[in-house]
Backbone as numpy.savetxt, mean C-alpha at the origin, in Angstrom:
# Nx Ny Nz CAx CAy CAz Cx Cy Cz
20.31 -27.06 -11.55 19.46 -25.86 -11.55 20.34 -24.62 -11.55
19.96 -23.44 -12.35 21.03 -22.22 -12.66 19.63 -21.07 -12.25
20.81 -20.75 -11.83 19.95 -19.09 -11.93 19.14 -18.64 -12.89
19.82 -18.97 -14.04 19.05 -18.28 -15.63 17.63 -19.42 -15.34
17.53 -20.47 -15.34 16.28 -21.03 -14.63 14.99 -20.42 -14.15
15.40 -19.65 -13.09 14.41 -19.42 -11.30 14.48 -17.85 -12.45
14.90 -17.10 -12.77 15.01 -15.87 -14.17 13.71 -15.87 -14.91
14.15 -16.93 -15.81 13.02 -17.59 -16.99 10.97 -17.80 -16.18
11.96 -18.58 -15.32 10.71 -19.14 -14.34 9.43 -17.82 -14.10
10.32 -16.56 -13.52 9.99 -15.89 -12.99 9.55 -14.72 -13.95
10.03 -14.20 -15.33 9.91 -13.46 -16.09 8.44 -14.75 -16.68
8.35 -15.67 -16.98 6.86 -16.01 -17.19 5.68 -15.92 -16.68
5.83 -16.11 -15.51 5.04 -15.79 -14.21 4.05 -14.61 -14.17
5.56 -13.58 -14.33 5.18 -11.71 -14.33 4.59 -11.79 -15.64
5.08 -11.84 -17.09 4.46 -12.04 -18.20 3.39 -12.53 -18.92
3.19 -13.59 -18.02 1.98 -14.33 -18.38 2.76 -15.44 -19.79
3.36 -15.68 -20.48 3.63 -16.57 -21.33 5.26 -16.74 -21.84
5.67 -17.56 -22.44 6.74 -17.84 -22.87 7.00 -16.93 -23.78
6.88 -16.15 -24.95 6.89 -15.21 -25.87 7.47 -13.77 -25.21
6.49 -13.79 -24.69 6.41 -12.56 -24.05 7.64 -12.22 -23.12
8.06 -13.62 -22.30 9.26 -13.51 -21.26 10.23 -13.35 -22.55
10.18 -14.33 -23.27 11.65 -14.38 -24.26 12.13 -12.84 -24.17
10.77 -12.19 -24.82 11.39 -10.64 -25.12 11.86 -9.54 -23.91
11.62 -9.93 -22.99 11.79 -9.37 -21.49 13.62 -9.85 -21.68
14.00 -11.10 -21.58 14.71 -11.88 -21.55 16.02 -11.55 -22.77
15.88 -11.15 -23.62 16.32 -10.97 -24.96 16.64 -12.63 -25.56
15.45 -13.20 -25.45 15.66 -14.71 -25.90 14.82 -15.12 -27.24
15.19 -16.44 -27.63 14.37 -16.85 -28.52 13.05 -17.49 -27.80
11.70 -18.11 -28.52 10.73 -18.66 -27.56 11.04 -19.89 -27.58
11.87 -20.92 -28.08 12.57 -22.22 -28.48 13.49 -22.14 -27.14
14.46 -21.02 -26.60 15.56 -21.03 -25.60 14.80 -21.10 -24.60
13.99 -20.51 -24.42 12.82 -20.12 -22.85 11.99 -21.70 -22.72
11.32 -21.79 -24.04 10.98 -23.19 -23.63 12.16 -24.57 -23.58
13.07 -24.39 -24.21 13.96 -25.45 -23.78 14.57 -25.45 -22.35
14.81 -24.08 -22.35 15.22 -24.05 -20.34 14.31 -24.51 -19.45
13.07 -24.55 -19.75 11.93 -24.97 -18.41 11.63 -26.49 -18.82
11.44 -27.21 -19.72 12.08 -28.18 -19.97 13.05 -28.73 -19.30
14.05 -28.63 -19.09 15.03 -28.90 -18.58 15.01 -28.64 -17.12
14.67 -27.89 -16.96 14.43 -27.14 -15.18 13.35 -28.58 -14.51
11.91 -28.64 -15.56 10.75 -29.77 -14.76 11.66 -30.94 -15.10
13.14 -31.48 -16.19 13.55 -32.42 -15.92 14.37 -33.03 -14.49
15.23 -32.05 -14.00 15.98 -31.92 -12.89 15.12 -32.04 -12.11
13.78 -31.05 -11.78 12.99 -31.54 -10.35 12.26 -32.49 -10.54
12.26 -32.85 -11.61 11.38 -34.21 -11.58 10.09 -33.82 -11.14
9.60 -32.74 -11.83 7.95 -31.69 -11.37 7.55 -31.58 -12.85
6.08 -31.28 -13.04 5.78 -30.83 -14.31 5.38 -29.63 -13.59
5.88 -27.96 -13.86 6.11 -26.86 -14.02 4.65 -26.08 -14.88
4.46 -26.36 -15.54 3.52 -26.18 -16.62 2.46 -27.08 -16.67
1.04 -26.05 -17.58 -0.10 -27.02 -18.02 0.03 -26.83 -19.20
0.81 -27.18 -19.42 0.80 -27.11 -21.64 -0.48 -27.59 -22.06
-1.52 -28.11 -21.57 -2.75 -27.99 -22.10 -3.50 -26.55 -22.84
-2.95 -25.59 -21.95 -3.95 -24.56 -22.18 -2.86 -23.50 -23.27
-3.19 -22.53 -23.81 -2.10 -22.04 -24.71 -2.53 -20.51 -24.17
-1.37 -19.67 -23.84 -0.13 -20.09 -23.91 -0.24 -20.73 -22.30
0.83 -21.73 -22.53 0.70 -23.08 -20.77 0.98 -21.95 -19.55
0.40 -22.54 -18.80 -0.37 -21.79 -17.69 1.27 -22.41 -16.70
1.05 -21.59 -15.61 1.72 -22.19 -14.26 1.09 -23.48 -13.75
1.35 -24.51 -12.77 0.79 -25.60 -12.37 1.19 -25.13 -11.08
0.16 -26.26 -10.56 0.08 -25.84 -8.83 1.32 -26.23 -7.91
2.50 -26.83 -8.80 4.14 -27.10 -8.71 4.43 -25.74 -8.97
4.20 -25.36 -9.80 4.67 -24.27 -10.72 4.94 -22.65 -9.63
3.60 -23.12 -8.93 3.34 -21.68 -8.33 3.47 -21.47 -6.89
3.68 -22.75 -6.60 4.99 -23.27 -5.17 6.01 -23.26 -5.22
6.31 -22.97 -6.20 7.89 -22.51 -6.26 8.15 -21.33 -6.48
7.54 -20.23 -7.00 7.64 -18.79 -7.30 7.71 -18.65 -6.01
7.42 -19.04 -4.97 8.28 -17.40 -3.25 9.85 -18.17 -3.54
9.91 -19.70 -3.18 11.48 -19.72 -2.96 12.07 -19.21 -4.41
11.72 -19.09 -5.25 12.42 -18.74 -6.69 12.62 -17.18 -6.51
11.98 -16.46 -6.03 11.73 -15.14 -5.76 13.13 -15.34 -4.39
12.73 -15.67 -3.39 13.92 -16.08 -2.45 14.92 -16.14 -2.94
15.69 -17.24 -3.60 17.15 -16.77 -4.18 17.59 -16.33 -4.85
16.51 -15.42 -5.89 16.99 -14.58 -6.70 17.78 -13.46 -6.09
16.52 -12.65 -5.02 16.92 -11.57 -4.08 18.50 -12.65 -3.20
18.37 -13.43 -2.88 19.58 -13.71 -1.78 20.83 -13.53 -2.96
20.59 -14.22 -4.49 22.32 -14.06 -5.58 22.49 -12.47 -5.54
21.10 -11.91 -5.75 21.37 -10.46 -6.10 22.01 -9.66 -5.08
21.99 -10.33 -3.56 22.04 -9.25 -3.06 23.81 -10.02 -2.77
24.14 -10.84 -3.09 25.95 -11.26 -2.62 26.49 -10.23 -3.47
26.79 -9.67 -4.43 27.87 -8.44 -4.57 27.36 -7.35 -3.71
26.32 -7.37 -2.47 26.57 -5.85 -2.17 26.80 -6.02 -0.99
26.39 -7.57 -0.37 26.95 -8.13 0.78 28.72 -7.22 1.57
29.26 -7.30 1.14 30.38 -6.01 1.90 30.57 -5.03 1.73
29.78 -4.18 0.92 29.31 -2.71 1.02 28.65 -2.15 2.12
29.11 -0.78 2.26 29.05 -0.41 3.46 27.46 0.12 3.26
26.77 0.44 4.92 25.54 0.85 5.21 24.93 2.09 4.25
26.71 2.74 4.22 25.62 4.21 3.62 26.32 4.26 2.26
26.31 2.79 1.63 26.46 2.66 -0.14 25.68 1.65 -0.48
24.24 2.15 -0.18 23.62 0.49 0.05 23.06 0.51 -1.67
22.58 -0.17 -1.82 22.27 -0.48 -3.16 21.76 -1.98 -3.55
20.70 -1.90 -4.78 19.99 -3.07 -5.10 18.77 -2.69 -5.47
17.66 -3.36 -5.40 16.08 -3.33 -5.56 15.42 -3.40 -4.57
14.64 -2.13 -3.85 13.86 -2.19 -2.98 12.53 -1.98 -3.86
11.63 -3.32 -3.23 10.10 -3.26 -4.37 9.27 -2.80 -3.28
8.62 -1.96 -3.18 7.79 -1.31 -2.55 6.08 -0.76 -2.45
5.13 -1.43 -2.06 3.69 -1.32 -2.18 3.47 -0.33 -1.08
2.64 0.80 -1.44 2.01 1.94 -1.07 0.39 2.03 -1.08
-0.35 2.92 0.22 -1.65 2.98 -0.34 -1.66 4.66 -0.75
-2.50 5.04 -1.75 -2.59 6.38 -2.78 -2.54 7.74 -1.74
-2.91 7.39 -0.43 -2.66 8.48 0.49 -1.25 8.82 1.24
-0.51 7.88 0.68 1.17 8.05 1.21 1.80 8.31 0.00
1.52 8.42 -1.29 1.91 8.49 -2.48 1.67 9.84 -2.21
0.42 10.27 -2.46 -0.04 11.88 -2.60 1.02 12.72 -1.39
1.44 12.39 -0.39 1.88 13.17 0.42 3.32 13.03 1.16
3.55 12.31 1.95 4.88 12.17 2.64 5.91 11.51 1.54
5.24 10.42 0.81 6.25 9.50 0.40 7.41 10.09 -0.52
6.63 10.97 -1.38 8.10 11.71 -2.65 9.46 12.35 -1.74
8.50 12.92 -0.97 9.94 13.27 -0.43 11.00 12.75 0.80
10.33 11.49 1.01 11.23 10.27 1.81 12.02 9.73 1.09
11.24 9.45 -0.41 11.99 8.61 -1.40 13.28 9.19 -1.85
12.48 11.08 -2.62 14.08 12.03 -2.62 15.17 11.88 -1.97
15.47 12.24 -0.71 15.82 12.36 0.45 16.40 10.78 0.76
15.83 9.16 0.61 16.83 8.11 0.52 17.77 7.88 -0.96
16.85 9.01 -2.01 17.88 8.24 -3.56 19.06 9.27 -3.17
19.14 10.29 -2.66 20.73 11.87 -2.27 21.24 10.52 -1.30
20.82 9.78 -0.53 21.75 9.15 0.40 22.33 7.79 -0.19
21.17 7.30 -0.95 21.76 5.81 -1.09 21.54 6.05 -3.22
22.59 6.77 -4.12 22.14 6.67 -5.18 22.35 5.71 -6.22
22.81 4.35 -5.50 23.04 3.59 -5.94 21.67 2.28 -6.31
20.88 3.04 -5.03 19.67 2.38 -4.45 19.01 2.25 -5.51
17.88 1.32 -5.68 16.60 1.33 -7.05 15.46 1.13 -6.12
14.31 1.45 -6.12 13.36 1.32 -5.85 12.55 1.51 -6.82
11.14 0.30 -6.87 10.37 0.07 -7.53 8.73 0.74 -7.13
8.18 0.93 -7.23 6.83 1.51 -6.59 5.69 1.17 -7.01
4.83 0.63 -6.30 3.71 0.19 -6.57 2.10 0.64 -5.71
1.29 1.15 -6.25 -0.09 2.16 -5.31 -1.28 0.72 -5.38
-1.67 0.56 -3.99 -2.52 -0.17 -3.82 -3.20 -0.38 -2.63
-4.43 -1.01 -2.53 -4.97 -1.10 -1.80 -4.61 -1.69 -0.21
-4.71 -1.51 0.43 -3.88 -2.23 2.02 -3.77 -3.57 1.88
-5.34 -4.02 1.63 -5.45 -5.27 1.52 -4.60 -6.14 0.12
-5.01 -5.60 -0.96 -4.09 -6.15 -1.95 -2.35 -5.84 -1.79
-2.00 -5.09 -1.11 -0.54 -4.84 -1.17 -0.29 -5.88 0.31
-0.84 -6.25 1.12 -0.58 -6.75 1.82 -0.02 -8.30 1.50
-1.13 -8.61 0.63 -1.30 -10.17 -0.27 0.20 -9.84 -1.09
0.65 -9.13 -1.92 1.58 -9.49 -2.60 3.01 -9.43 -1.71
3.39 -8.84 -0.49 3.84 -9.27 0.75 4.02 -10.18 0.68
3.04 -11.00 1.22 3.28 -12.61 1.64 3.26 -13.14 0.73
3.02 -12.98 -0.52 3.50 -13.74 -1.56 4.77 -13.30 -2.15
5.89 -12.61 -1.49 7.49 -12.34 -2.09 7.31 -11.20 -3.08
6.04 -10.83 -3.31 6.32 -9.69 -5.11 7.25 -8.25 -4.52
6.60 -8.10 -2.91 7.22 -6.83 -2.41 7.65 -7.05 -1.48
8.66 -6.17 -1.13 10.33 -6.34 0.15 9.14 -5.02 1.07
8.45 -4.39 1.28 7.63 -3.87 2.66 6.40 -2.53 1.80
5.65 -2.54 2.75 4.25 -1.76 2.03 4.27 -1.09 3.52
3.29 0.20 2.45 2.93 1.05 3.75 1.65 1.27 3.64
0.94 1.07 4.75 -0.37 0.60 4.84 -1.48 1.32 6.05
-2.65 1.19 5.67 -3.34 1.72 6.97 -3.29 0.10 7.83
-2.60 0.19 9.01 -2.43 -1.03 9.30 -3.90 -1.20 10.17
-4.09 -3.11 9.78 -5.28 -3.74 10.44 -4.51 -3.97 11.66
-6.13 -4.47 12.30 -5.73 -4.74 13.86 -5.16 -5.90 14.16
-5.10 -6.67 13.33 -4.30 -7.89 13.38 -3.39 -8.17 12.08
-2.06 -8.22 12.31 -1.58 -9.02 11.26 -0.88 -10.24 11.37
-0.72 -10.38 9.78 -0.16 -12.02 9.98 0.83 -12.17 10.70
1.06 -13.66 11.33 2.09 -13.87 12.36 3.24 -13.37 11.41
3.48 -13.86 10.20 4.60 -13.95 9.51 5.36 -11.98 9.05
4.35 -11.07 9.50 4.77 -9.75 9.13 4.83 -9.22 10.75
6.02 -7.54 10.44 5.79 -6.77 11.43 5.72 -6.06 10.84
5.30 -4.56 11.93 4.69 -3.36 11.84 5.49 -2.35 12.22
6.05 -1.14 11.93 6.72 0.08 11.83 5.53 1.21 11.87
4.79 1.84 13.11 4.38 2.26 12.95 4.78 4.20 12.53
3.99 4.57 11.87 4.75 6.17 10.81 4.32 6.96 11.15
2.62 6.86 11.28 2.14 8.18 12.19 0.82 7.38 12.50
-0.25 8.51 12.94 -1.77 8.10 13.25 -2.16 9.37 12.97
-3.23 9.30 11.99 -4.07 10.08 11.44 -5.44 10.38 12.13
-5.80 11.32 12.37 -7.24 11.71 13.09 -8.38 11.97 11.91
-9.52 11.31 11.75 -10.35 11.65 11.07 -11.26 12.99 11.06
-12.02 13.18 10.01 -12.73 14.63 9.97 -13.57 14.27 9.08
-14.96 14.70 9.78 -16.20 15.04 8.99 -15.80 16.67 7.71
-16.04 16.37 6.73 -16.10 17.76 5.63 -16.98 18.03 4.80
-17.53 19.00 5.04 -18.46 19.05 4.54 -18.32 20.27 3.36
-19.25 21.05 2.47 -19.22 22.50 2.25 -18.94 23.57 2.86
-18.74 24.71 2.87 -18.06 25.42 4.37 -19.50 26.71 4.08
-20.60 26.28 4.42 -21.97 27.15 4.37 -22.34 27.72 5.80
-23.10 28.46 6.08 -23.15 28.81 7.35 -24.58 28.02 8.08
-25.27 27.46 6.91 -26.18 26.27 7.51 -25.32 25.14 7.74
-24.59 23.96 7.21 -23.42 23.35 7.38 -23.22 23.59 8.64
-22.33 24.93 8.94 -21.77 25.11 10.19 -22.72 25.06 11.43
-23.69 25.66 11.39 -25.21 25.12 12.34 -24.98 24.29 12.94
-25.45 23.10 11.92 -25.71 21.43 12.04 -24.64 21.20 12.41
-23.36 21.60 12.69 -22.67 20.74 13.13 -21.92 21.36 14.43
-22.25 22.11 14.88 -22.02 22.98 16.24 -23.22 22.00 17.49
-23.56 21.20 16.98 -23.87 20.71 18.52 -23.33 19.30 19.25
-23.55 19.22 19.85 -22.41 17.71 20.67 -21.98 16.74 19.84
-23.32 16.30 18.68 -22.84 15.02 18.10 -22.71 15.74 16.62
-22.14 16.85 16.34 -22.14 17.64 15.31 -21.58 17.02 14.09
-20.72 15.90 14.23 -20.08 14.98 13.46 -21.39 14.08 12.85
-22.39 13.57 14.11 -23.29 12.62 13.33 -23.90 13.66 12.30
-24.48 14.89 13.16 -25.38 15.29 12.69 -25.55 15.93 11.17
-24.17 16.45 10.78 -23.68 16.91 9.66 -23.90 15.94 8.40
-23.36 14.52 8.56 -23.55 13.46 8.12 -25.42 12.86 7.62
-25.83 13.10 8.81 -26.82 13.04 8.66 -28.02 14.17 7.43
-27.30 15.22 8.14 -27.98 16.05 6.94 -27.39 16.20 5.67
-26.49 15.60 5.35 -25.96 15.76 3.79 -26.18 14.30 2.96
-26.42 14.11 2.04 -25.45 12.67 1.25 -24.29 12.37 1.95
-24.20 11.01 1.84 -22.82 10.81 1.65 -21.81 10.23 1.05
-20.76 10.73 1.42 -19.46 10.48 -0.13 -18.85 9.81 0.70
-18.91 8.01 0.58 -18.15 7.23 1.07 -16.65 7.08 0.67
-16.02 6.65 1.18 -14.83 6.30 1.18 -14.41 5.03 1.02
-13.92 4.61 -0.17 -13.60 3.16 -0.28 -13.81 2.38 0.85
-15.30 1.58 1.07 -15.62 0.63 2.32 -13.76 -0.27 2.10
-13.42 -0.82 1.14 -12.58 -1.75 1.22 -10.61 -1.50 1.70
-10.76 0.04 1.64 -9.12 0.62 1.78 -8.85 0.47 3.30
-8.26 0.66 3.83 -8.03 0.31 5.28 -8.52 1.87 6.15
-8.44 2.32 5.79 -9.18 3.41 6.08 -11.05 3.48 6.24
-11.02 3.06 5.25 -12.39 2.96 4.86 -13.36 1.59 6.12
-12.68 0.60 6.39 -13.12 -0.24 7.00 -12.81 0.38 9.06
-11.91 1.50 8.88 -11.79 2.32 10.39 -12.92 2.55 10.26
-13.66 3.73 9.22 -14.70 4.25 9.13 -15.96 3.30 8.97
-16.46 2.54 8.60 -17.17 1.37 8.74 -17.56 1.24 9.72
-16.65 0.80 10.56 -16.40 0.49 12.02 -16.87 1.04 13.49
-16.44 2.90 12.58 -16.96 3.50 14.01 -18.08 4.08 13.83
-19.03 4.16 12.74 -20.27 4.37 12.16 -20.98 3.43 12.27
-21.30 1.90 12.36 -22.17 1.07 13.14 -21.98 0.99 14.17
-20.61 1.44 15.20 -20.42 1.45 16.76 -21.52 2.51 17.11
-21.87 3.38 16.53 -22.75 4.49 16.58 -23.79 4.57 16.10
-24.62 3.14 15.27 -25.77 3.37 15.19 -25.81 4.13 13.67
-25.33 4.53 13.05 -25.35 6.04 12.04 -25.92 5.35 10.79
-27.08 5.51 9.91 -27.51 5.54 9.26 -27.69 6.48 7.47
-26.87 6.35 7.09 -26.53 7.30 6.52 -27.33 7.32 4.93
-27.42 8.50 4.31 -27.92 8.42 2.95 -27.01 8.34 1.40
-26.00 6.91 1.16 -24.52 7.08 0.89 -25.30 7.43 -0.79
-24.35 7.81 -1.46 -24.90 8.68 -2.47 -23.51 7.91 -3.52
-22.05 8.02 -3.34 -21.24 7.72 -3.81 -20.13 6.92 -2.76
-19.43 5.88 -4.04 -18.24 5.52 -2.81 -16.94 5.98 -3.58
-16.21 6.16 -3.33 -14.83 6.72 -4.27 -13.40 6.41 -2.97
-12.33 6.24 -4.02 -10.99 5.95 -3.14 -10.00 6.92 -3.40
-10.45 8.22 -4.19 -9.41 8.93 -4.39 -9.82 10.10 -3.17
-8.90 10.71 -2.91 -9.12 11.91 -1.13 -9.08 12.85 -2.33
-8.55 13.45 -3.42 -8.80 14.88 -4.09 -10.10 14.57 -5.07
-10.45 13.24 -5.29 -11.70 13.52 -6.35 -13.31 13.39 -4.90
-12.87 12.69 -3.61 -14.04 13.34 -2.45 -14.25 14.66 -2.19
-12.51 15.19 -1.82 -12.90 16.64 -1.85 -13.15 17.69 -2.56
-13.31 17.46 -4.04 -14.13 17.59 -5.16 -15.37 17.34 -5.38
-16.10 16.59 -4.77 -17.13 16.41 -4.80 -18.14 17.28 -3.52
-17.33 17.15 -2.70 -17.58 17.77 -1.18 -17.48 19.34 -1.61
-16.81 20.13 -2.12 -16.79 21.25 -2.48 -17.83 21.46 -3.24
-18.23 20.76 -3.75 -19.35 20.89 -4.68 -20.47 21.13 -4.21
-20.75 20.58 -3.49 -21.97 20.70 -2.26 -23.02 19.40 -2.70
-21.85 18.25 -3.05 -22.59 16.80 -3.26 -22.82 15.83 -1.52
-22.41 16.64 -1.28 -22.26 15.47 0.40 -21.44 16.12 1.09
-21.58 14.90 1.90 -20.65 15.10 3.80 -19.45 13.81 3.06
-18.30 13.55 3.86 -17.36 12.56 4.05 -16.37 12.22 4.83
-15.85 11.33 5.15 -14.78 11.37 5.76 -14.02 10.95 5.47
-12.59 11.76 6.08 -11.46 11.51 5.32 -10.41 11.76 6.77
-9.01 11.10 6.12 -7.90 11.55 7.38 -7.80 13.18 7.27
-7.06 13.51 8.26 -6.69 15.20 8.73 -6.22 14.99 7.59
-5.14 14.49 7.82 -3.81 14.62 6.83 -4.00 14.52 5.03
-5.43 13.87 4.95 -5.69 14.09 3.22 -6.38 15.91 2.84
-6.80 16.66 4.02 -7.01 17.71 3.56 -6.60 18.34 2.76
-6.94 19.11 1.77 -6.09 20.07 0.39 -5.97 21.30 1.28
-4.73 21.78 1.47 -4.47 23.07 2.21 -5.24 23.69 1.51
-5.27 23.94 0.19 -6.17 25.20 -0.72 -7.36 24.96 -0.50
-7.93 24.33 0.44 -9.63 24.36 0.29 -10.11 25.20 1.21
-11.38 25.09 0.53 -12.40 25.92 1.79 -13.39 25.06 2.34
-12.97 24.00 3.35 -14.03 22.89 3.40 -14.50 23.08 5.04
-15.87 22.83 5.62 -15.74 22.63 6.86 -15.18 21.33 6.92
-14.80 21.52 8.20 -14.02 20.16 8.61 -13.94 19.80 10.25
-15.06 19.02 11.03 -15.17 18.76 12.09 -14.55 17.53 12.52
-14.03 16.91 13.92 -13.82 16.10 13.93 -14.50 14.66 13.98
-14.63 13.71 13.57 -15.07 12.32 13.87 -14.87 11.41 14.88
-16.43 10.87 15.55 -15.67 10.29 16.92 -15.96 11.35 18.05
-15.65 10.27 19.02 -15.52 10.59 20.31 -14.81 9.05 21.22
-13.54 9.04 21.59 -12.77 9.90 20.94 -12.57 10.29 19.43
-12.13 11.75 19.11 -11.52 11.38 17.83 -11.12 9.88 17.18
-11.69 9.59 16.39 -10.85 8.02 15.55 -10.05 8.57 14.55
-9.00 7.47 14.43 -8.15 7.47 13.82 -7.31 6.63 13.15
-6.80 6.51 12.32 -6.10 5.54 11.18 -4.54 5.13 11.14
-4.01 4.25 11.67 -2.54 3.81 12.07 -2.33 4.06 10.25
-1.31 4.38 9.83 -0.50 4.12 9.07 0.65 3.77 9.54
1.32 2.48 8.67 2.22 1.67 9.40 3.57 1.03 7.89
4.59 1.21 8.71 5.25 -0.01 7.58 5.28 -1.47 7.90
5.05 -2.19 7.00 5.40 -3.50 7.63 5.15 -4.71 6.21
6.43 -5.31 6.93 7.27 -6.24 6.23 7.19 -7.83 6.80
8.25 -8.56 6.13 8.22 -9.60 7.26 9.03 -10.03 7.84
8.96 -11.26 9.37 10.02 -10.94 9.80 11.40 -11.12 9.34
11.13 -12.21 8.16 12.44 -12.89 7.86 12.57 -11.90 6.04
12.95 -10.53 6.04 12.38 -10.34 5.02 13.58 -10.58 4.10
13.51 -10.03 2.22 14.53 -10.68 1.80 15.82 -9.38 1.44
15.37 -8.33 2.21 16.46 -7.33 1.79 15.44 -6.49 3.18
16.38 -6.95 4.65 16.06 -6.04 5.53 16.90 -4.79 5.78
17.85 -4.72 5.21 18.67 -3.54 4.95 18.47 -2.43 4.62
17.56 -2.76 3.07 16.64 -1.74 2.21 15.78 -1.34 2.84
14.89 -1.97 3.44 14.19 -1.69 4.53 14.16 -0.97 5.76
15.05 -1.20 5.97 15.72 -0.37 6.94 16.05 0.77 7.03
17.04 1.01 6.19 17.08 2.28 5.59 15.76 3.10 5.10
14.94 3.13 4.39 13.58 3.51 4.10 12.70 3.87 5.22
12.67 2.81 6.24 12.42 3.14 8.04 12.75 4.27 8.15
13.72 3.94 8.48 14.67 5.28 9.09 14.23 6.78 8.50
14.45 6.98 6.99 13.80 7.84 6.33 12.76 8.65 6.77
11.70 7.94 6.68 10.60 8.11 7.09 9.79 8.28 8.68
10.74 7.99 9.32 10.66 7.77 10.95 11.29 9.59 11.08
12.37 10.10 10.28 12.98 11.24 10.58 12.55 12.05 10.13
11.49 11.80 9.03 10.95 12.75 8.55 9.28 13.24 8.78
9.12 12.37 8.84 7.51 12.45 10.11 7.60 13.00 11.16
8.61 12.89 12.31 8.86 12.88 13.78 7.61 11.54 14.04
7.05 12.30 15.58 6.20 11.15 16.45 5.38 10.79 15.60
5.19 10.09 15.62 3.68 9.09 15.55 2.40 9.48 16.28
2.83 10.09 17.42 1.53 9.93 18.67 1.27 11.36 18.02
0.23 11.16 18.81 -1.08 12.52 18.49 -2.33 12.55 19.63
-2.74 13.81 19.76 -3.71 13.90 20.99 -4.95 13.47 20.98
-4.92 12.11 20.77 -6.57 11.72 19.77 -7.92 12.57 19.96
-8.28 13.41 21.56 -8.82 14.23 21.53 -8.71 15.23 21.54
-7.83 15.98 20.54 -7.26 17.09 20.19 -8.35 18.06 19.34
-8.67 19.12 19.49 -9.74 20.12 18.57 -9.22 20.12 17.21
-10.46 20.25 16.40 -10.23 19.98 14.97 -11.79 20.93 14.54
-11.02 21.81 13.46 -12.52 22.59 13.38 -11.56 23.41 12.39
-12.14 23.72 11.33 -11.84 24.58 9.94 -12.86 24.65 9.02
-12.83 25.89 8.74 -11.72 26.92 9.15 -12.05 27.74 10.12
């Protein structure tokens, strides 16, 4: 078994067919299929369903993509193996959800390529839950996530900050009324539509959460996962929503009360696993981001009211 092997293996996988890898590969489709050939001869596995065209992975096939993924990252990473901490370098693959993209992340990323420019990082925007899954399946070295309340034994957690939620509404002086009294959060909600928030983003399932803890009945009108096309809509005077502090558009003119009692709020977290396959890269990226945030903690019942 050769490297160019667990390569081939793996450029089909991502590709979806033999053709397609060749050209990834700079190969012929005769070389790609003679190497996997040869690869299911050595394990004595059939690799493939050559039944179907172009042949599919087999359930051999696709038990072997984490350890194939495994020593690719372990060959790749022996030339950098005695390079020093602050010449680090290689492929850090990285899953994000669209609210760390929009804001902190560009300039963590800036700020590690001036330190490490040898470094590569790959980037990928997704859902908590789906970036989580390609995690434990080897595609990504750590994601940053609204972290759940439980994760798998096999990952840890880096927590980055905690976000406080906010009711936003139009910034009208009826608006402001309705929401000047104790439960001014339900009540706002109550009197508008509402512009849900991806039930399925990790965020979205906080919010879920503390809206049947409360009984809240709402009149949902839209669900959307982007925070600038809600507060687009919310400006509009289509609904109420909620969203983190931290997705606010400084340029708006939105009311914005807090959610909760206490305030609720949304862990954003890094997390990887424990045995991951480039904890270095990782590490470094931590760090980044740990210095450039400051604390984490926040006064969960802290006043929140704009403008």
């Amino acid at each position: 078994m050769g490297i160019r092997h667990l390569r081939t293996l793996l450029a089909i996988a991502e590709t979806g067919s033999f053709q397609a890898a060749a050209e990834r590969l700079g190969l012929t489709h005769s070389a790609v299929s003679m190497q996997m050939k040869a690869f299911e001869e050595e394990l004595q596995s059939q690799l493939f369903d050559r039944s179907r065209r172009p042949p599919d992975l087999s359930q051999a096939g696709k038990r072997l993509l984490p350890k194939a993924r495994e020593i690719l990252a372990l060959y790749e990473s022996l030339s950098e193996a005695g390079s020093r901490e602050e010449d680090l370098s290689g492929l850090l693959r990285l899953g994000a959800i669209p609210s760390a993209t929009a804001s902190f992340l560009p300039e963590a990323l800036a700020q590690l390529g001036q330190r490490h420019p040898r470094l590569q990082i790959r980037l990928e925007s997704g859902l908590s839950t789906e970036l989580t899954r390609e995690l434990l399946n080897g595609k990504l070295d750590c994601i940053i996530i609204t972290q759940a309340q439980r994760l798998d034994e096999a990952l840890k957690a880096t927590v980055l900050r905690r976000e406080r939620l906010v009711v936003v509404a139009r910034n009208t002086e009826e608006n402001q009324k309705v929401s000047e009294g104790e439960d001014g959060d339900i009540d706002l909600l109550n009197h508008l539509p509402f512009v849900r928030f991806n039930h399925l983003t990790g965020v979205g399932r906080v919010i879920e959460q503390n809206l049947r803890s409360r009984g809240a009945n709402l009149r949902e009108v839209m669900e959307l996962d982007s925070l600038d096309a809600i507060q687009r809509m919310v400006a509009k005077g289509l609904g109420a929503a909620i969203i983190p502090e931290s997705g606010l558009d400084s340029g708006s003119d939105l009311l914005a009360v807090p959610f909760g009692k206490p305030v609720a709020t949304r862990t954003v977290s890094l997390v990887e696993k424990h045995r991951g396959q480039r904890p270095d890269l990782t590490q470094a990226l931590t760090q980044t981001l740990l210095t450039l945030l400051g604390s984490p903690e926040l006064p969960i019942n802290g006043s929140i009211r704009y403008p």
